[in-house]
Short mmCIF file of C-alpha atoms in Angstrom, two decimals:
data_model
loop_
_atom_site.label_atom_id
_atom_site.label_comp_id
_atom_site.label_asym_id
_atom_site.label_seq_id
_atom_site.Cartn_x
_atom_site.Cartn_y
_atom_site.Cartn_z
CA MET D 287 -71.47 31.00 -34.79
CA ASN D 288 -68.27 29.49 -36.16
CA SER D 289 -69.11 26.82 -38.76
CA ARG D 290 -65.53 25.77 -39.47
CA LYS D 291 -64.88 22.08 -38.89
CA PRO D 292 -61.51 20.40 -38.19
CA ARG D 293 -60.07 18.68 -41.20
CA LEU D 294 -56.93 16.67 -41.98
CA VAL D 295 -54.27 18.48 -44.01
CA LEU D 296 -51.34 16.48 -45.34
CA GLU D 297 -48.11 18.47 -45.76
CA PRO D 298 -44.61 17.21 -46.62
CA LEU D 299 -42.22 17.31 -43.67
CA GLN D 300 -38.46 17.00 -43.86
CA LYS D 301 -36.95 14.94 -41.05
CA ARG D 302 -33.44 13.68 -40.44
CA GLN D 303 -33.20 9.94 -40.04
CA MET D 304 -30.19 7.79 -39.23
CA VAL D 305 -29.59 5.36 -42.10
CA PRO D 306 -27.26 2.31 -41.76
CA LYS D 307 -24.41 4.03 -43.60
CA MET D 308 -24.58 7.02 -41.26
CA MET D 309 -24.42 4.63 -38.29
CA VAL D 310 -21.31 2.93 -39.70
CA ALA D 311 -19.67 6.31 -40.43
CA SER D 312 -20.45 7.59 -36.94
CA THR D 313 -18.92 4.46 -35.37
CA LEU D 314 -15.75 4.52 -37.43
CA MET D 315 -15.25 8.29 -37.07
CA ALA D 316 -15.27 8.15 -33.27
CA LEU D 317 -12.92 5.18 -32.77
CA PRO D 318 -9.25 5.76 -31.86
CA LEU D 319 -6.74 3.96 -34.06
CA LEU D 320 -6.23 0.83 -31.96
CA GLU D 321 -9.95 0.38 -31.33
CA LEU D 322 -10.58 0.92 -35.07
CA GLU D 323 -8.13 -1.86 -35.93
CA ALA D 324 -9.77 -4.23 -33.45
CA HIS D 325 -13.18 -3.39 -34.93
CA LEU D 326 -11.96 -3.96 -38.49
CA GLU D 327 -10.43 -7.31 -37.55
CA ARG D 328 -13.92 -8.46 -36.60
CA VAL D 329 -15.42 -7.00 -39.80
CA LEU D 330 -12.80 -8.75 -41.96
CA GLU D 331 -13.63 -12.07 -40.30
CA GLU D 332 -17.34 -11.64 -40.97
CA ASN D 333 -17.20 -10.24 -44.52
CA PRO D 334 -15.46 -12.36 -47.22
CA LEU D 335 -15.48 -9.45 -49.69
CA LEU D 336 -12.95 -7.45 -47.68
CA GLU D 337 -9.23 -8.09 -47.49
CA VAL D 338 -5.98 -6.36 -46.58
CA ARG D 339 -3.72 -5.49 -49.50
CA GLU D 340 -0.14 -4.19 -49.56
CA GLY D 341 0.44 -0.49 -50.18
CA THR D 342 -1.13 2.74 -49.00
CA VAL D 343 -3.51 5.47 -50.12
CA CYS D 344 -2.94 9.20 -50.48
CA PHE D 345 -5.87 10.87 -48.77
CA GLY D 346 -5.10 14.12 -50.60
CA CYS D 347 -5.73 12.90 -54.16
CA GLY D 348 -7.07 9.39 -53.51
CA ALA D 349 -4.31 7.61 -55.43
CA GLU D 350 -3.39 4.05 -54.46
CA ILE D 351 0.35 3.90 -53.89
CA PRO D 352 2.43 0.73 -53.87
CA GLY D 353 4.91 0.57 -51.03
CA TYR D 354 5.63 3.44 -48.63
CA PRO D 355 7.30 6.38 -50.45
CA ASP D 356 8.13 9.72 -48.84
CA ARG D 357 5.65 11.63 -51.00
CA CYS D 358 2.68 10.85 -53.21
CA PRO D 359 3.87 10.48 -56.82
CA ARG D 360 0.67 12.15 -58.10
CA CYS D 361 0.10 15.21 -55.85
CA GLY D 362 3.41 15.42 -53.96
CA ARG D 363 1.83 15.29 -50.49
CA TYR D 364 4.29 14.32 -47.73
CA LEU D 365 3.46 10.79 -46.54
CA GLY D 366 6.21 10.12 -43.99
CA LYS D 367 9.38 8.09 -43.89
CA SER D 368 9.83 5.49 -46.62
CA GLU D 369 9.84 2.49 -44.34
CA GLU D 370 8.44 -0.84 -45.42
CA VAL D 371 6.23 -2.28 -42.70
CA PRO D 372 4.77 -5.79 -43.12
CA VAL D 373 0.95 -5.76 -43.10
CA GLU D 374 0.72 -8.28 -40.28
CA ASP D 375 2.95 -6.09 -38.07
CA VAL D 376 1.20 -2.75 -38.60
CA ALA D 377 -1.66 -3.51 -36.18
CA SER D 378 0.76 -4.23 -33.35
CA LEU D 379 2.95 -1.13 -33.74
CA GLY D 380 3.31 0.65 -30.36
CA ARG D 381 0.62 -1.54 -28.77
CA GLU D 382 1.06 -3.33 -25.48
CA ARG D 383 -0.62 -6.72 -25.26
CA GLY D 384 -3.37 -6.46 -22.69
CA TRP D 385 -4.91 -9.08 -20.48
CA LYS D 386 -7.51 -9.88 -23.19
CA GLU D 387 -4.92 -11.07 -25.69
CA PHE D 388 -3.12 -13.23 -23.08
CA CYS D 389 -6.37 -14.69 -21.77
CA PHE D 390 -7.69 -15.41 -25.27
CA ASP D 391 -4.46 -17.21 -26.21
CA GLU D 392 -4.59 -19.34 -23.03
CA ILE D 393 -8.26 -20.26 -23.62
CA LEU D 394 -7.48 -21.36 -27.18
CA SER D 395 -4.61 -23.53 -25.95
CA LEU D 396 -6.31 -25.04 -22.87
CA ALA D 397 -10.04 -25.28 -23.61
CA GLY D 398 -9.85 -27.65 -26.61
CA LEU D 399 -12.34 -25.62 -28.70
CA ARG D 400 -13.55 -26.43 -32.21
CA GLU D 401 -13.42 -23.78 -34.93
CA ASP D 402 -17.08 -22.82 -34.56
CA GLU D 403 -16.54 -22.51 -30.76
CA LYS D 404 -13.46 -20.35 -31.27
CA ARG D 405 -15.58 -17.98 -33.34
CA ILE D 406 -18.06 -17.68 -30.46
CA VAL D 407 -15.27 -17.06 -27.93
CA ARG D 408 -13.78 -14.39 -30.21
CA VAL D 409 -17.09 -12.53 -30.31
CA LEU D 410 -17.53 -12.90 -26.52
CA PHE D 411 -14.09 -11.35 -26.00
CA ALA D 412 -14.95 -8.48 -28.30
CA HIS D 413 -17.89 -7.63 -26.01
CA LEU D 414 -16.00 -7.85 -22.73
CA ASP D 415 -15.45 -4.47 -21.10
CA ALA D 416 -12.15 -3.27 -19.55
CA GLU D 417 -12.83 -5.18 -16.30
CA GLY D 418 -13.74 -8.40 -18.10
CA PHE D 419 -17.51 -8.34 -17.63
CA LEU D 420 -19.93 -9.31 -20.42
CA ARG D 421 -22.53 -6.56 -20.50
CA GLU D 422 -24.46 -8.04 -23.48
CA SER D 423 -27.08 -10.74 -22.95
CA THR D 424 -26.60 -14.26 -24.30
CA GLU D 425 -29.63 -13.84 -26.54
CA THR D 426 -28.22 -10.67 -28.16
CA LEU D 427 -24.86 -12.37 -28.89
CA ALA D 428 -26.56 -15.48 -30.18
CA PHE D 429 -28.60 -13.33 -32.61
CA GLU D 430 -25.39 -11.62 -33.76
CA LEU D 431 -23.66 -14.99 -34.25
CA ARG D 432 -26.77 -16.58 -35.79
CA VAL D 433 -26.59 -19.55 -33.40
CA PRO D 434 -29.01 -20.74 -30.69
CA PRO D 435 -28.50 -19.13 -27.22
CA GLU D 436 -27.91 -22.62 -25.81
CA LYS D 437 -24.83 -22.92 -28.01
CA VAL D 438 -23.32 -19.75 -26.57
CA GLU D 439 -24.05 -20.88 -23.00
CA GLU D 440 -22.49 -24.28 -23.79
CA VAL D 441 -19.25 -22.64 -24.99
CA VAL D 442 -19.13 -20.34 -21.96
CA GLU D 443 -19.55 -23.28 -19.64
CA LYS D 444 -16.86 -25.24 -21.47
CA VAL D 445 -14.38 -22.36 -21.04
CA ARG D 446 -15.22 -22.06 -17.32
CA ARG D 447 -14.63 -25.77 -16.76
CA ALA D 448 -11.24 -25.44 -18.53
CA GLY D 449 -9.98 -23.25 -15.66
CA PHE D 450 -11.50 -19.80 -16.24
CA PRO D 451 -14.38 -19.75 -13.70
CA GLY D 452 -15.15 -16.02 -14.05
CA PHE D 453 -15.37 -16.00 -17.85
CA ALA D 454 -18.34 -14.03 -19.26
CA ALA D 455 -19.68 -12.99 -15.85
CA GLN D 456 -22.19 -10.18 -16.35
CA ASP D 457 -21.52 -8.23 -13.13
CA ALA D 458 -19.39 -8.20 -10.02
CA VAL D 459 -21.97 -10.08 -7.95
CA GLU D 460 -22.18 -12.97 -10.40
CA PHE D 461 -18.38 -13.12 -10.56
CA LEU D 462 -18.14 -13.15 -6.77
CA LEU D 463 -20.67 -16.00 -6.56
CA MET D 464 -18.69 -17.97 -9.17
CA GLN D 465 -15.53 -17.63 -7.10
CA LEU D 466 -17.30 -18.72 -3.92
CA ALA D 467 -18.67 -21.81 -5.71
CA ASP D 468 -15.18 -22.62 -6.96
CA LEU D 469 -13.82 -22.26 -3.40
CA GLY D 470 -16.37 -24.80 -2.14
CA VAL D 471 -18.66 -22.56 -0.08
CA GLY D 472 -21.55 -24.76 1.00
CA GLU D 473 -24.51 -22.56 -0.06
CA SER D 474 -25.85 -22.61 -3.63
CA PRO D 475 -25.42 -19.51 -5.88
CA GLN D 476 -29.17 -18.82 -5.66
CA VAL D 477 -29.11 -18.82 -1.83
CA LEU D 478 -25.97 -16.66 -1.78
CA ARG D 479 -27.51 -14.10 -4.16
CA ARG D 480 -30.64 -13.91 -1.98
CA MET D 481 -28.44 -13.54 1.12
CA PHE D 482 -26.44 -10.76 -0.60
CA ARG D 483 -29.66 -8.79 -1.24
CA GLU D 484 -31.58 -9.46 1.96
CA ASP D 485 -28.91 -9.85 4.66
CA PRO D 486 -25.62 -8.12 3.63
CA ASP D 487 -24.08 -8.48 7.11
CA ARG D 488 -24.52 -12.25 7.12
CA PHE D 489 -23.13 -12.43 3.60
CA ALA D 490 -20.07 -10.37 4.60
CA ALA D 491 -19.47 -12.70 7.59
CA LEU D 492 -19.76 -15.75 5.31
CA ILE D 493 -17.13 -14.56 2.81
CA ARG D 494 -14.73 -13.08 5.38
CA PRO D 495 -12.53 -16.23 5.56
CA TYR D 496 -12.14 -16.15 1.77
CA ARG D 497 -11.51 -12.44 1.35
CA ASP D 498 -7.82 -12.76 0.52
CA ARG D 499 -8.59 -15.20 -2.29
CA LEU D 500 -11.36 -13.13 -3.95
CA PHE D 501 -10.97 -10.70 -6.84
CA PHE D 502 -13.06 -7.75 -7.91
CA SER D 503 -13.16 -8.50 -11.63
CA PRO D 504 -12.23 -11.25 -14.14
CA ALA D 505 -9.45 -9.02 -15.51
CA GLN D 506 -7.88 -8.68 -12.06
CA ALA D 507 -8.12 -12.41 -11.44
CA PHE D 508 -6.46 -13.33 -14.71
CA GLU D 509 -3.68 -10.72 -14.48
CA SER D 510 -2.96 -11.90 -10.95
CA SER D 511 -2.39 -15.39 -12.37
CA LEU D 512 0.31 -13.83 -14.59
CA GLY D 513 2.31 -12.93 -11.49
CA ARG D 514 1.45 -9.21 -11.18
CA GLU D 515 0.95 -7.52 -7.83
CA ARG D 516 -2.64 -7.09 -6.70
CA GLU D 517 -2.29 -3.34 -5.96
CA ASP D 518 -0.96 -2.70 -9.45
CA LEU D 519 -3.95 -4.47 -11.00
CA GLU D 520 -6.36 -1.94 -9.55
CA GLU D 521 -4.73 0.88 -11.50
CA ALA D 522 -6.22 1.69 -14.87
CA ARG D 523 -3.60 1.08 -17.58
CA SER D 524 -3.93 2.09 -21.19
CA SER D 525 -1.34 2.63 -23.88
CA VAL D 526 -1.75 5.89 -25.81
CA TYR D 527 -1.08 5.43 -29.50
CA PRO D 528 -1.23 8.51 -31.78
CA ASP D 529 -3.55 8.59 -34.77
CA ALA D 530 -1.31 11.13 -36.54
CA GLU D 531 2.03 12.91 -36.29
CA ILE D 532 2.96 16.53 -36.90
CA VAL D 533 6.42 16.50 -38.43
CA GLU D 534 8.83 19.24 -39.59
CA VAL D 535 9.43 18.50 -43.26
CA ALA D 536 11.61 21.56 -43.76
CA GLU D 537 12.87 24.41 -41.58
CA GLY D 538 9.78 26.08 -40.15
CA GLU D 539 7.43 24.00 -42.33
CA PHE D 540 5.17 21.40 -40.69
CA ALA D 541 2.93 18.69 -42.15
CA VAL D 542 0.45 16.14 -40.86
CA VAL D 543 1.16 12.42 -41.39
CA LEU D 544 -1.44 9.80 -40.55
CA VAL D 545 0.11 6.89 -38.65
CA PRO D 546 0.30 3.80 -40.92
CA SER D 547 -2.36 1.21 -40.18
CA PHE D 548 -3.71 -1.88 -41.90
CA SER D 549 -7.09 -0.09 -41.86
CA MET D 550 -5.70 2.06 -44.70
CA GLN D 551 -5.12 -1.08 -46.73
CA VAL D 552 -8.57 -2.65 -46.46
CA THR D 553 -10.07 -3.13 -49.91
CA LEU D 554 -12.51 -5.27 -51.89
CA SER D 555 -11.29 -8.81 -52.62
CA GLU D 556 -10.79 -9.12 -56.37
CA THR D 557 -10.81 -12.93 -56.10
CA VAL D 558 -14.21 -13.06 -54.45
CA LEU D 559 -15.60 -10.40 -56.83
CA ALA D 560 -14.38 -12.40 -59.85
CA PHE D 561 -16.07 -15.53 -58.47
CA TRP D 562 -19.28 -13.59 -57.99
CA ARG D 563 -19.29 -12.10 -61.50
CA LYS D 564 -18.66 -15.52 -63.02
CA ASN D 565 -21.08 -17.66 -61.01
CA HIS D 566 -23.78 -15.39 -59.57
CA ARG D 567 -26.42 -16.53 -62.10
CA GLU D 568 -25.95 -20.16 -61.09
CA LEU D 569 -26.06 -19.56 -57.32
CA PRO D 570 -29.23 -20.09 -55.26
CA GLU D 571 -31.25 -16.99 -54.41
CA ARG D 572 -30.23 -17.22 -50.73
CA GLU D 573 -26.52 -17.08 -51.61
CA ARG D 574 -27.05 -14.26 -54.09
CA HIS D 575 -28.82 -12.27 -51.41
CA PHE D 576 -25.97 -12.95 -48.97
CA PHE D 577 -23.35 -11.76 -51.48
CA ARG D 578 -25.31 -8.62 -52.29
CA GLU D 579 -25.67 -7.74 -48.60
CA LYS D 580 -21.96 -8.35 -47.90
CA LEU D 581 -20.99 -6.28 -50.97
CA ARG D 582 -23.19 -3.41 -49.78
CA GLU D 583 -21.67 -3.61 -46.30
CA ALA D 584 -18.11 -3.76 -47.68
CA ARG D 585 -18.65 -0.67 -49.83
CA GLU D 586 -20.15 1.19 -46.87
CA VAL D 587 -17.13 0.33 -44.68
CA LEU D 588 -14.63 1.41 -47.36
CA SER D 589 -16.51 4.65 -48.04
CA CYS D 590 -16.71 5.50 -44.32
CA LEU D 591 -13.03 4.67 -43.75
CA SER D 592 -12.01 6.95 -46.61
CA TYR D 593 -14.25 9.72 -45.24
CA ARG D 594 -12.83 9.26 -41.72
CA TYR D 595 -9.21 9.65 -42.80
CA ARG D 596 -9.90 12.49 -45.24
CA THR D 597 -11.83 14.44 -42.60
CA LEU D 598 -9.27 13.78 -39.85
CA LEU D 599 -6.50 14.93 -42.20
CA ARG D 600 -8.35 18.12 -43.16
CA VAL D 601 -9.03 19.03 -39.54
CA LEU D 602 -5.46 18.42 -38.40
CA GLU D 603 -4.04 20.32 -41.39
CA TYR D 604 -6.19 23.30 -40.47
CA ILE D 605 -4.94 23.09 -36.87
CA VAL D 606 -1.30 22.96 -38.06
CA GLU D 607 -1.89 25.94 -40.32
CA ARG D 608 -3.31 28.01 -37.44
CA GLU D 609 -0.56 26.91 -35.00
CA GLN D 610 2.46 27.43 -37.23
CA GLU D 611 3.90 30.14 -34.96
CA PHE D 612 3.36 27.95 -31.90
CA PHE D 613 5.36 25.10 -33.42
CA ARG D 614 8.11 27.47 -34.55
CA ARG D 615 8.43 29.86 -31.58
CA GLY D 616 6.91 28.27 -28.49
CA PRO D 617 3.95 28.36 -26.08
CA SER D 618 3.55 32.15 -25.99
CA PHE D 619 2.35 32.01 -29.63
CA PHE D 620 -0.28 29.30 -28.96
CA VAL D 621 -3.72 30.17 -30.39
CA PRO D 622 -6.61 28.38 -28.67
CA LEU D 623 -9.09 27.04 -31.23
CA THR D 624 -12.79 26.12 -31.07
CA GLN D 625 -14.66 23.37 -32.81
CA GLY D 626 -17.07 25.97 -34.21
CA GLU D 627 -14.18 27.85 -35.83
CA ILE D 628 -12.87 24.67 -37.51
CA ALA D 629 -16.39 23.67 -38.58
CA GLY D 630 -16.99 27.06 -40.22
CA ALA D 631 -13.62 27.08 -41.98
CA LEU D 632 -13.96 23.55 -43.40
CA GLY D 633 -17.71 23.48 -44.06
CA ILE D 634 -18.27 20.54 -41.69
CA SER D 635 -20.90 20.36 -38.95
CA VAL D 636 -19.72 20.90 -35.36
CA SER D 637 -21.00 17.39 -34.48
CA GLY D 638 -18.84 15.96 -37.29
CA ILE D 639 -15.76 17.77 -35.91
CA CYS D 640 -16.58 16.45 -32.44
CA GLN D 641 -16.90 12.90 -33.74
CA VAL D 642 -13.70 12.84 -35.76
CA LEU D 643 -11.63 14.30 -32.88
CA LYS D 644 -13.14 12.13 -30.15
CA GLY D 645 -10.46 10.08 -28.41
CA LYS D 646 -7.78 11.03 -30.97
CA PHE D 647 -4.12 11.63 -30.09
CA VAL D 648 -1.40 13.32 -32.08
CA ARG D 649 2.42 13.33 -31.72
CA LEU D 650 3.79 16.88 -31.79
CA PRO D 651 7.13 17.85 -33.37
CA ASP D 652 8.85 17.71 -29.94
CA GLY D 653 7.85 14.01 -29.65
CA VAL D 654 5.18 14.50 -26.96
CA VAL D 655 1.90 12.66 -27.61
CA ARG D 656 -1.10 14.79 -26.66
CA SER D 657 -4.86 14.54 -27.00
CA VAL D 658 -6.21 16.67 -29.89
CA LYS D 659 -8.26 18.45 -27.22
CA PHE D 660 -4.98 20.17 -26.28
CA PHE D 661 -5.46 22.64 -29.15
CA PHE D 662 -8.77 23.77 -27.61
CA ASP D 663 -7.31 24.48 -24.15
CA ALA D 664 -7.26 28.26 -23.64
CA SER D 665 -5.40 27.83 -20.33
CA TYR D 666 -2.23 26.36 -21.89
CA PRO D 667 -0.37 29.66 -22.52
CA VAL D 668 -1.20 30.83 -18.98
CA LYS D 669 0.06 27.56 -17.47
CA GLU D 670 3.30 27.83 -19.42
CA ALA D 671 3.78 31.41 -18.19
CA MET D 672 3.15 30.20 -14.64
CA ARG D 673 5.67 27.44 -15.13
CA ALA D 674 8.30 29.98 -16.26
CA ILE D 675 7.63 32.13 -13.18
CA LEU D 676 7.92 29.15 -10.82
CA LEU D 677 11.24 28.14 -12.36
CA GLN D 678 12.64 31.59 -11.42
CA GLU D 679 11.42 31.59 -7.80
CA ASP D 680 13.71 31.34 -4.77
CA PRO D 681 13.04 27.83 -3.33
CA ARG D 682 13.52 29.25 0.20
CA HIS D 683 10.79 31.85 -0.42
CA PRO D 684 8.38 30.33 -2.99
CA PHE D 685 5.74 32.51 -4.60
CA SER D 686 2.18 32.36 -3.27
CA ASP D 687 -0.72 32.09 -5.71
CA ARG D 688 -1.47 35.81 -5.22
CA GLU D 689 2.12 36.75 -6.08
CA ILE D 690 2.02 34.52 -9.17
CA ALA D 691 -1.21 36.23 -10.28
CA GLU D 692 0.40 39.65 -9.83
CA LYS D 693 3.44 38.64 -11.90
CA LEU D 694 1.16 37.30 -14.63
CA LYS D 695 -0.72 40.62 -14.57
CA ALA D 696 2.59 42.42 -15.12
CA GLN D 697 2.98 40.31 -18.27
CA GLY D 698 -0.47 41.31 -19.50
CA ILE D 699 -2.24 38.11 -18.34
CA CYS D 700 -5.07 39.01 -15.97
CA ILE D 701 -6.44 36.06 -13.99
CA ALA D 702 -7.90 35.82 -10.45
CA ARG D 703 -5.99 34.30 -7.58
CA ARG D 704 -8.40 31.35 -7.36
CA THR D 705 -7.94 30.68 -11.09
CA CYS D 706 -4.21 30.66 -10.50
CA THR D 707 -4.71 28.11 -7.71
CA LEU D 708 -6.84 25.93 -10.02
CA TYR D 709 -4.22 25.97 -12.81
CA ARG D 710 -1.40 25.22 -10.36
CA GLU D 711 -3.30 22.18 -9.02
CA GLU D 712 -4.00 20.96 -12.60
CA MET D 713 -0.25 21.19 -13.27
CA GLY D 714 0.45 19.00 -10.21
CA ILE D 715 2.46 21.72 -8.39
CA PRO D 716 2.03 21.84 -4.59
CA PRO D 717 1.24 25.14 -2.79
CA SER D 718 4.00 27.47 -1.54
CA HIS D 719 4.08 26.17 2.07
CA LEU D 720 4.46 22.57 0.86
CA ARG D 721 7.17 23.53 -1.64
CA ARG D 722 9.07 25.19 1.25
CA ARG D 723 8.62 22.10 3.41
CA ILE D 724 9.81 19.78 0.59
CA LEU D 725 13.00 21.89 0.31
CA LYS D 726 13.69 21.55 4.05
CA LEU D 727 13.20 17.77 3.91
CA GLN D 728 15.51 17.54 0.94
CA LYS D 729 18.21 19.44 2.85
CA LYS D 730 17.82 17.03 5.80
CA GLY D 731 18.22 14.14 3.39
CA VAL D 732 14.79 12.66 4.21
#
């Protein structure tokens, strides 16, 4: 009979755990340049130990460089054109003002807000999504702002009364009910919401007379007030702004230049630090704790920003090194890369490569701005070969997908006919019978 009894054995176990600094680094790594600047603007408002200082930083050797020279005076790295850009103008380079900026400016001018209320509105705008809906709860934002939830609701109501009835609506249904109340529909919002859930046909009949005056989202309603056409408002618009540029510094020699940004000039405030060193012993414990926390947060942000730019620069420099022949001689010399290959070459995890390249864009030497994912597209050389074949076809007798596949095979590129069809559709080229019909219509002058 087995006399062994179960017993507790304690053994050390290694386990990865996300610490606050890793969370900050993950957030800053994944943000494109414009979103990073918007995020840092909020951080600078909340942390008195951070400020923006003139000059730039060489992410090759870490030297702080006054002004904007062509090359780093310490290591000689190419930094870009020597063009002085005022700090306050860097954040707006190449950026189109969206509906949020216009709406925020109008609210500040029309709502008569106090300074503490403006701070709440600023945080509310930061949490609005692309359509203008507030997905966070009032309690969550109140906790972030360190104010009572009633205060946030009071500011929201004040903005709505000032002429922005859909402000901070949490979903399309709530926004629709706000519009109906503003149009003077007799039923209360509670009755309308119940009708919407229980009797959709009756609800549709009720709102039919007001359909032409209703909008689908707060963003659409506000942009319509700016005089834009309603059909145009339904199209997703976003301005693509590159995080880096690949420039030809000499004949056949290419380098990576990070696009200037005020995020490169964020640093610790020497004035606040001097005040802290001089007076910290005399301050109450609560204020000392506040300063220590803000100093820790500021150092984390600066460390993560530096790591973000150094990693992005290393990855892009590796890509440029591998694609030298492509930049010099054209698409036929393009070498598709993989994130695993870059991770192995640079000693960075694949997840780290994925984070730093997420949502990033780069301007190529020919001036075209592309997503960094372009360098991982194995179909690009095939598509360019297809494009060259289509440019040589007789418009009266365009090539079919099967004929294109056979011509590619003659060039040593073996792909199936259905793959050829897929690539042609991705390139936005119509099939052969439509290309023939388009030619006939053009001849008729239609």
